[in-house]
PDB file of C-alpha atoms in Angstrom:
ATOM      1  CA  UNK A  28     -29.023 -31.638 -28.249  1.00 61.00           C
ATOM      2  CA  UNK A  29     -29.243 -28.588 -30.473  1.00 68.00           C
ATOM      3  CA  UNK A  30     -26.401 -27.815 -32.822  1.00 82.00           C
ATOM      4  CA  UNK A  31     -24.175 -24.789 -32.299  1.00 84.00           C
ATOM      5  CA  UNK A  32     -25.653 -21.852 -34.141  1.00 87.00           C
ATOM      6  CA  UNK A  33     -22.785 -19.426 -33.495  1.00 91.00           C
ATOM      7  CA  UNK A  34     -19.567 -20.596 -35.214  1.00 89.00           C
ATOM      8  CA  UNK A  35     -16.134 -20.115 -33.609  1.00 89.00           C
ATOM      9  CA  UNK A  36     -14.850 -16.604 -34.401  1.00 93.00           C
ATOM     10  CA  UNK A  37     -12.143 -16.607 -37.051  1.00 92.00           C
ATOM     11  CA  UNK A  38     -10.168 -13.962 -35.128  1.00 93.00           C
ATOM     12  CA  UNK A  39      -9.563 -16.463 -32.316  1.00 92.00           C
ATOM     13  CA  UNK A  40      -8.248 -19.068 -34.743  1.00 93.00           C
ATOM     14  CA  UNK A  41      -5.291 -16.884 -35.659  1.00 93.00           C
ATOM     15  CA  UNK A  42      -2.122 -16.825 -33.525  1.00 93.00           C
ATOM     16  CA  UNK A  43      -1.822 -13.842 -31.206  1.00 92.00           C
ATOM     17  CA  UNK A  44       0.778 -11.313 -32.282  1.00 92.00           C
ATOM     18  CA  UNK A  45       1.761  -8.702 -29.697  1.00 92.00           C
ATOM     19  CA  UNK A  46       4.122  -5.958 -30.929  1.00 93.00           C
ATOM     20  CA  UNK A  47       6.934  -4.747 -28.718  1.00 91.00           C
ATOM     21  CA  UNK A  48       6.401  -1.230 -27.419  1.00 93.00           C
ATOM     22  CA  UNK A  49       8.668   0.935 -25.268  1.00 93.00           C
ATOM     23  CA  UNK A  50       6.496   2.159 -22.387  1.00 91.00           C
ATOM     24  CA  UNK A  51       7.880   4.853 -20.106  1.00 85.00           C
ATOM     25  CA  UNK A  52       4.744   5.947 -18.252  1.00 75.00           C
ATOM     26  CA  UNK A  53       3.719   5.104 -14.674  1.00 67.00           C
ATOM     27  CA  UNK A  54       2.076   1.903 -15.915  1.00 71.00           C
ATOM     28  CA  UNK A  55       1.844  -0.444 -17.622  1.00 83.00           C
ATOM     29  CA  UNK A  56       5.562  -0.780 -18.181  1.00 85.00           C
ATOM     30  CA  UNK A  57       7.926  -3.145 -19.968  1.00 92.00           C
ATOM     31  CA  UNK A  58       8.606  -6.366 -18.079  1.00 90.00           C
ATOM     32  CA  UNK A  59      12.314  -7.145 -17.479  1.00 91.00           C
ATOM     33  CA  UNK A  60      13.526 -10.384 -19.028  1.00 92.00           C
ATOM     34  CA  UNK A  61      14.460 -11.901 -15.653  1.00 94.00           C
ATOM     35  CA  UNK A  62      10.826 -11.582 -14.533  1.00 92.00           C
ATOM     36  CA  UNK A  63       9.584 -13.194 -17.746  1.00 93.00           C
ATOM     37  CA  UNK A  64      12.050 -16.042 -17.168  1.00 94.00           C
ATOM     38  CA  UNK A  65      10.840 -16.451 -13.579  1.00 90.00           C
ATOM     39  CA  UNK A  66       7.261 -16.610 -14.832  1.00 90.00           C
ATOM     40  CA  UNK A  67       8.203 -19.509 -17.099  1.00 93.00           C
ATOM     41  CA  UNK A  68       9.219 -21.685 -14.127  1.00 92.00           C
ATOM     42  CA  UNK A  69       7.085 -24.764 -13.353  1.00 93.00           C
ATOM     43  CA  UNK A  70       3.911 -24.221 -11.336  1.00 92.00           C
ATOM     44  CA  UNK A  71       3.900 -25.666  -7.808  1.00 93.00           C
ATOM     45  CA  UNK A  72       1.048 -26.130  -5.366  1.00 93.00           C
ATOM     46  CA  UNK A  73       0.332 -23.752  -2.505  1.00 89.00           C
ATOM     47  CA  UNK A  74       1.082 -26.468   0.077  1.00 94.00           C
ATOM     48  CA  UNK A  75       4.342 -27.728  -1.399  1.00 94.00           C
ATOM     49  CA  UNK A  76       7.344 -27.147   0.898  1.00 94.00           C
ATOM     50  CA  UNK A  77       9.070 -25.022  -1.734  1.00 94.00           C
ATOM     51  CA  UNK A  78       6.264 -22.447  -1.657  1.00 91.00           C
ATOM     52  CA  UNK A  79       6.859 -21.776   2.042  1.00 91.00           C
ATOM     53  CA  UNK A  80      10.533 -21.182   1.329  1.00 94.00           C
ATOM     54  CA  UNK A  81       9.577 -18.752  -1.438  1.00 91.00           C
ATOM     55  CA  UNK A  82       7.174 -16.925   0.898  1.00 91.00           C
ATOM     56  CA  UNK A  83       9.914 -16.601   3.523  1.00 92.00           C
ATOM     57  CA  UNK A  84      12.211 -15.151   0.865  1.00 94.00           C
ATOM     58  CA  UNK A  85       9.503 -12.651  -0.113  1.00 91.00           C
ATOM     59  CA  UNK A  86       9.093 -11.699   3.545  1.00 92.00           C
ATOM     60  CA  UNK A  87      12.838 -11.062   3.862  1.00 94.00           C
ATOM     61  CA  UNK A  88      12.746  -8.947   0.702  1.00 93.00           C
ATOM     62  CA  UNK A  89       9.855  -6.863   2.058  1.00 90.00           C
ATOM     63  CA  UNK A  90      11.723  -6.287   5.319  1.00 92.00           C
ATOM     64  CA  UNK A  91      14.718  -5.067   3.335  1.00 93.00           C
ATOM     65  CA  UNK A  92      12.596  -2.887   1.042  1.00 90.00           C
ATOM     66  CA  UNK A  93      10.851  -1.178   3.973  1.00 89.00           C
ATOM     67  CA  UNK A  94      13.974  -1.255   6.183  1.00 91.00           C
ATOM     68  CA  UNK A  95      12.318  -2.974   9.110  1.00 90.00           C
ATOM     69  CA  UNK A  96      13.204  -5.767  11.506  1.00 89.00           C
ATOM     70  CA  UNK A  97       9.557  -6.262  12.396  1.00 87.00           C
ATOM     71  CA  UNK A  98       8.854  -9.999  12.138  1.00 86.00           C
ATOM     72  CA  UNK A  99       5.150  -9.280  11.588  1.00 85.00           C
ATOM     73  CA  UNK A 100       5.658  -8.688   7.857  1.00 86.00           C
ATOM     74  CA  UNK A 101       2.983  -9.993   5.498  1.00 83.00           C
ATOM     75  CA  UNK A 102       2.592 -10.252   1.732  1.00 82.00           C
ATOM     76  CA  UNK A 103      -1.032 -10.079   0.601  1.00 81.00           C
ATOM     77  CA  UNK A 104      -1.804 -11.043  -2.989  1.00 79.00           C
ATOM     78  CA  UNK A 105      -3.811  -8.283  -4.628  1.00 80.00           C
ATOM     79  CA  UNK A 106      -3.711  -4.730  -5.914  1.00 78.00           C
ATOM     80  CA  UNK A 107      -2.570  -1.634  -4.042  1.00 71.00           C
ATOM     81  CA  UNK A 108      -6.240  -0.876  -3.486  1.00 80.00           C
ATOM     82  CA  UNK A 109      -6.785  -4.242  -1.803  1.00 84.00           C
ATOM     83  CA  UNK A 110      -3.765  -3.639   0.432  1.00 83.00           C
ATOM     84  CA  UNK A 111      -5.253  -0.312   1.527  1.00 85.00           C
ATOM     85  CA  UNK A 112      -8.575  -1.984   2.269  1.00 86.00           C
ATOM     86  CA  UNK A 113      -6.942  -4.867   4.130  1.00 86.00           C
ATOM     87  CA  UNK A 114      -4.882  -2.517   6.297  1.00 86.00           C
ATOM     88  CA  UNK A 115      -7.745  -0.174   7.192  1.00 87.00           C
ATOM     89  CA  UNK A 116     -10.287  -2.933   7.863  1.00 85.00           C
ATOM     90  CA  UNK A 117      -7.922  -4.783  10.196  1.00 86.00           C
ATOM     91  CA  UNK A 118      -6.470  -1.804  12.065  1.00 85.00           C
ATOM     92  CA  UNK A 119      -9.545  -0.113  13.565  1.00 83.00           C
ATOM     93  CA  UNK A 120     -12.916  -0.969  15.040  1.00 81.00           C
ATOM     94  CA  UNK A 121     -16.295   0.621  14.184  1.00 77.00           C
ATOM     95  CA  UNK A 122     -16.735   3.929  15.983  1.00 76.00           C
ATOM     96  CA  UNK A 123     -13.021   4.649  16.245  1.00 82.00           C
ATOM     97  CA  UNK A 124     -11.523   7.741  14.658  1.00 84.00           C
ATOM     98  CA  UNK A 125      -9.485   7.718  11.448  1.00 86.00           C
ATOM     99  CA  UNK A 126      -7.439  10.766  10.454  1.00 87.00           C
ATOM    100  CA  UNK A 127      -6.635  10.964   6.723  1.00 87.00           C
ATOM    101  CA  UNK A 128      -4.232  13.336   5.007  1.00 86.00           C
ATOM    102  CA  UNK A 129      -6.010  14.074   1.732  1.00 85.00           C
ATOM    103  CA  UNK A 130      -3.620  15.220  -0.986  1.00 84.00           C
ATOM    104  CA  UNK A 131      -5.330  13.473  -3.918  1.00 86.00           C
ATOM    105  CA  UNK A 132      -7.522  10.551  -4.872  1.00 88.00           C
ATOM    106  CA  UNK A 133      -5.705   7.952  -2.755  1.00 87.00           C
ATOM    107  CA  UNK A 134      -6.289   9.881   0.427  1.00 86.00           C
ATOM    108  CA  UNK A 135      -9.888  10.386  -0.677  1.00 87.00           C
ATOM    109  CA  UNK A 136     -10.270   6.632  -1.268  1.00 89.00           C
ATOM    110  CA  UNK A 137      -8.878   5.801   2.167  1.00 88.00           C
ATOM    111  CA  UNK A 138     -11.328   8.240   3.750  1.00 86.00           C
ATOM    112  CA  UNK A 139     -14.216   6.792   1.736  1.00 85.00           C
ATOM    113  CA  UNK A 140     -13.305   3.248   2.795  1.00 85.00           C
ATOM    114  CA  UNK A 141     -13.359   4.228   6.449  1.00 83.00           C
ATOM    115  CA  UNK A 142     -16.700   5.996   5.989  1.00 80.00           C
ATOM    116  CA  UNK A 143     -18.302   3.035   4.240  1.00 78.00           C
ATOM    117  CA  UNK A 144     -17.553   0.649   7.088  1.00 73.00           C
ATOM    118  CA  UNK A 145     -18.848   3.054   9.699  1.00 67.00           C
ATOM    119  CA  UNK A 146     -15.683   4.540  11.105  1.00 55.00           C
ATOM    120  CA  UNK A 147     -15.800   8.121  12.291  1.00 54.00           C
ATOM    121  CA  UNK A 148     -13.654  10.101   9.872  1.00 56.00           C
ATOM    122  CA  UNK A 149     -11.788  13.357  10.099  1.00 55.00           C
ATOM    123  CA  UNK A 150     -10.373  14.864   6.920  1.00 54.00           C
ATOM    124  CA  UNK A 151      -7.067  16.654   6.951  1.00 49.00           C
ATOM    125  CA  UNK A 152      -6.865  18.628   3.691  1.00 39.00           C
ATOM    126  CA  UNK A 153      -3.265  19.764   3.532  1.00 36.00           C
ATOM    127  CA  UNK A 154      -1.658  20.455   0.185  1.00 34.00           C
ATOM    128  CA  UNK A 155       0.391  23.591   0.916  1.00 32.00           C
ATOM    129  CA  UNK A 156       3.274  23.019   3.290  1.00 33.00           C
ATOM    130  CA  UNK A 157       4.379  25.910   5.429  1.00 34.00           C
ATOM    131  CA  UNK A 158       6.639  24.134   7.911  1.00 36.00           C
ATOM    132  CA  UNK A 159       7.616  21.037   5.923  1.00 38.00           C
ATOM    133  CA  UNK A 160       5.188  18.788   7.766  1.00 44.00           C
ATOM    134  CA  UNK A 161       1.603  18.115   6.736  1.00 59.00           C
ATOM    135  CA  UNK A 162       0.350  16.436   9.904  1.00 76.00           C
ATOM    136  CA  UNK A 163       0.431  18.722  12.930  1.00 76.00           C
ATOM    137  CA  UNK A 164       0.345  17.798  16.633  1.00 81.00           C
ATOM    138  CA  UNK A 165      -2.826  19.886  16.875  1.00 82.00           C
ATOM    139  CA  UNK A 166      -4.651  17.590  14.430  1.00 81.00           C
ATOM    140  CA  UNK A 167      -3.746  14.469  16.401  1.00 84.00           C
ATOM    141  CA  UNK A 168      -4.482  16.150  19.724  1.00 84.00           C
ATOM    142  CA  UNK A 169      -7.894  17.363  18.530  1.00 82.00           C
ATOM    143  CA  UNK A 170      -9.173  14.188  16.864  1.00 83.00           C
ATOM    144  CA  UNK A 171      -7.300  11.509  18.851  1.00 85.00           C
ATOM    145  CA  UNK A 172      -7.431   9.030  15.943  1.00 86.00           C
ATOM    146  CA  UNK A 173      -6.843   5.326  16.260  1.00 86.00           C
ATOM    147  CA  UNK A 174      -5.323   5.366  12.783  1.00 88.00           C
ATOM    148  CA  UNK A 175      -3.507   8.036  10.768  1.00 89.00           C
ATOM    149  CA  UNK A 176      -3.406   7.422   6.998  1.00 89.00           C
ATOM    150  CA  UNK A 177      -0.875   9.088   4.709  1.00 89.00           C
ATOM    151  CA  UNK A 178      -0.269   8.446   1.000  1.00 87.00           C
ATOM    152  CA  UNK A 179       3.500   8.866   0.842  1.00 89.00           C
ATOM    153  CA  UNK A 180       3.545   9.315  -2.925  1.00 87.00           C
ATOM    154  CA  UNK A 181       0.222  10.755  -4.109  1.00 87.00           C
ATOM    155  CA  UNK A 182       0.378   9.828  -7.790  1.00 84.00           C
ATOM    156  CA  UNK A 183      -2.769  11.759  -8.720  1.00 85.00           C
ATOM    157  CA  UNK A 184      -1.330  15.136  -7.682  1.00 85.00           C
ATOM    158  CA  UNK A 185       2.428  14.539  -7.565  1.00 84.00           C
ATOM    159  CA  UNK A 186       2.645  15.262  -3.822  1.00 85.00           C
ATOM    160  CA  UNK A 187       5.430  13.483  -1.919  1.00 87.00           C
ATOM    161  CA  UNK A 188       4.241  13.571   1.663  1.00 86.00           C
ATOM    162  CA  UNK A 189       7.084  13.908   4.216  1.00 86.00           C
ATOM    163  CA  UNK A 190       7.168  11.094   6.770  1.00 88.00           C
ATOM    164  CA  UNK A 191       9.887  12.217   9.164  1.00 87.00           C
ATOM    165  CA  UNK A 192       8.541  13.153  12.565  1.00 87.00           C
ATOM    166  CA  UNK A 193       5.055  11.746  12.081  1.00 88.00           C
ATOM    167  CA  UNK A 194       5.932   8.422  13.696  1.00 88.00           C
ATOM    168  CA  UNK A 195       6.973  10.193  16.886  1.00 87.00           C
ATOM    169  CA  UNK A 196       3.662  12.060  16.954  1.00 88.00           C
ATOM    170  CA  UNK A 197       1.705   8.830  16.430  1.00 89.00           C
ATOM    171  CA  UNK A 198       3.558   7.195  19.274  1.00 88.00           C
ATOM    172  CA  UNK A 199       2.872  10.190  21.515  1.00 89.00           C
ATOM    173  CA  UNK A 200      -0.853  10.096  20.788  1.00 90.00           C
ATOM    174  CA  UNK A 201      -1.045   6.277  20.711  1.00 90.00           C
ATOM    175  CA  UNK A 202      -2.301   5.840  17.156  1.00 89.00           C
ATOM    176  CA  UNK A 203      -1.315   3.581  14.282  1.00 90.00           C
ATOM    177  CA  UNK A 204       0.619   5.107  11.383  1.00 90.00           C
ATOM    178  CA  UNK A 205      -0.559   3.682   8.041  1.00 90.00           C
ATOM    179  CA  UNK A 206       1.481   4.627   4.962  1.00 90.00           C
ATOM    180  CA  UNK A 207       0.507   4.006   1.333  1.00 89.00           C
ATOM    181  CA  UNK A 208       3.834   3.758  -0.484  1.00 87.00           C
ATOM    182  CA  UNK A 209       2.606   2.253  -3.763  1.00 84.00           C
ATOM    183  CA  UNK A 210       3.851   5.154  -5.896  1.00 85.00           C
ATOM    184  CA  UNK A 211       6.936   5.992  -3.846  1.00 87.00           C
ATOM    185  CA  UNK A 212       8.631   2.728  -2.897  1.00 85.00           C
ATOM    186  CA  UNK A 213      11.933   2.365  -4.716  1.00 84.00           C
ATOM    187  CA  UNK A 214      11.907   6.036  -5.741  1.00 87.00           C
ATOM    188  CA  UNK A 215      11.851   7.728  -2.333  1.00 89.00           C
ATOM    189  CA  UNK A 216      13.378   6.401   0.899  1.00 87.00           C
ATOM    190  CA  UNK A 217      11.072   4.607   3.332  1.00 88.00           C
ATOM    191  CA  UNK A 218      12.652   3.674   6.659  1.00 90.00           C
ATOM    192  CA  UNK A 219       9.877   1.944   8.525  1.00 89.00           C
ATOM    193  CA  UNK A 220      11.667   1.431  11.842  1.00 88.00           C
ATOM    194  CA  UNK A 221      13.316   4.863  11.911  1.00 87.00           C
ATOM    195  CA  UNK A 222      10.366   6.891  10.635  1.00 86.00           C
ATOM    196  CA  UNK A 223       7.915   4.938  12.752  1.00 76.00           C
ATOM    197  CA  UNK A 224       9.821   5.790  15.945  1.00 49.00           C
ATOM    198  CA  UNK A 225       9.009   2.303  17.177  1.00 47.00           C
ATOM    199  CA  UNK A 226       9.076   1.279  20.789  1.00 42.00           C
ATOM    200  CA  UNK A 227       6.418  -1.282  19.975  1.00 42.00           C
ATOM    201  CA  UNK A 228       6.909  -2.153  16.272  1.00 40.00           C
ATOM    202  CA  UNK A 229       3.662  -4.097  15.972  1.00 40.00           C
ATOM    203  CA  UNK A 230       1.644  -1.130  17.204  1.00 42.00           C
ATOM    204  CA  UNK A 231       2.889   1.977  15.422  1.00 44.00           C
ATOM    205  CA  UNK A 232       3.595   1.606  11.728  1.00 51.00           C
ATOM    206  CA  UNK A 233       2.172  -0.152   8.684  1.00 51.00           C
ATOM    207  CA  UNK A 234       3.422   0.239   5.141  1.00 50.00           C
ATOM    208  CA  UNK A 235       2.416  -1.404   1.911  1.00 52.00           C
ATOM    209  CA  UNK A 236       2.886  -1.363  -1.823  1.00 46.00           C
ATOM    210  CA  UNK A 237       1.464  -3.282  -4.751  1.00 42.00           C
TER     211      UNK A 237
END
């Protein structure tokens, strides 16, 4: 066996020193001490009974956060981008129509995802509000989408998309209402059951955050 020709780097033999910085931007941000303490808890396996109790607690917290009584509430481990992909890929079939409100890069990404997997896309470019609602009945009536995507808080442009009234329109035109609330949850109210106008909660409204 040949000897190691590249010695261990001296920089990795020194202890890591991370200075404390106050970070007030959209991310990364300072981690609260209670979260650091939770992260120091012992690791348990994914099939231990305690993990199912923790997952049920997370589910209850999500239902509270989104103000929904919908029992079909799921936590998917991943980024906000993966949540968007998961929701779009599992909500429509190839050839169905997807209507996207594009107010910045997150709407553009949702539209691109739908295009890449072969869904027929319609773009709704609406940045200037004249009647306090971006999505109009005419758009839904014209395109008859299976899925309507809205980025509630469009972090790339600062647009806060109004949600009130859209759920009723989606129910009228029998389409799913998919809301990206990554940048808005906790800062702007999201009332999933009320704003989704749900007669069939499993059919009308999806929301997610990272």
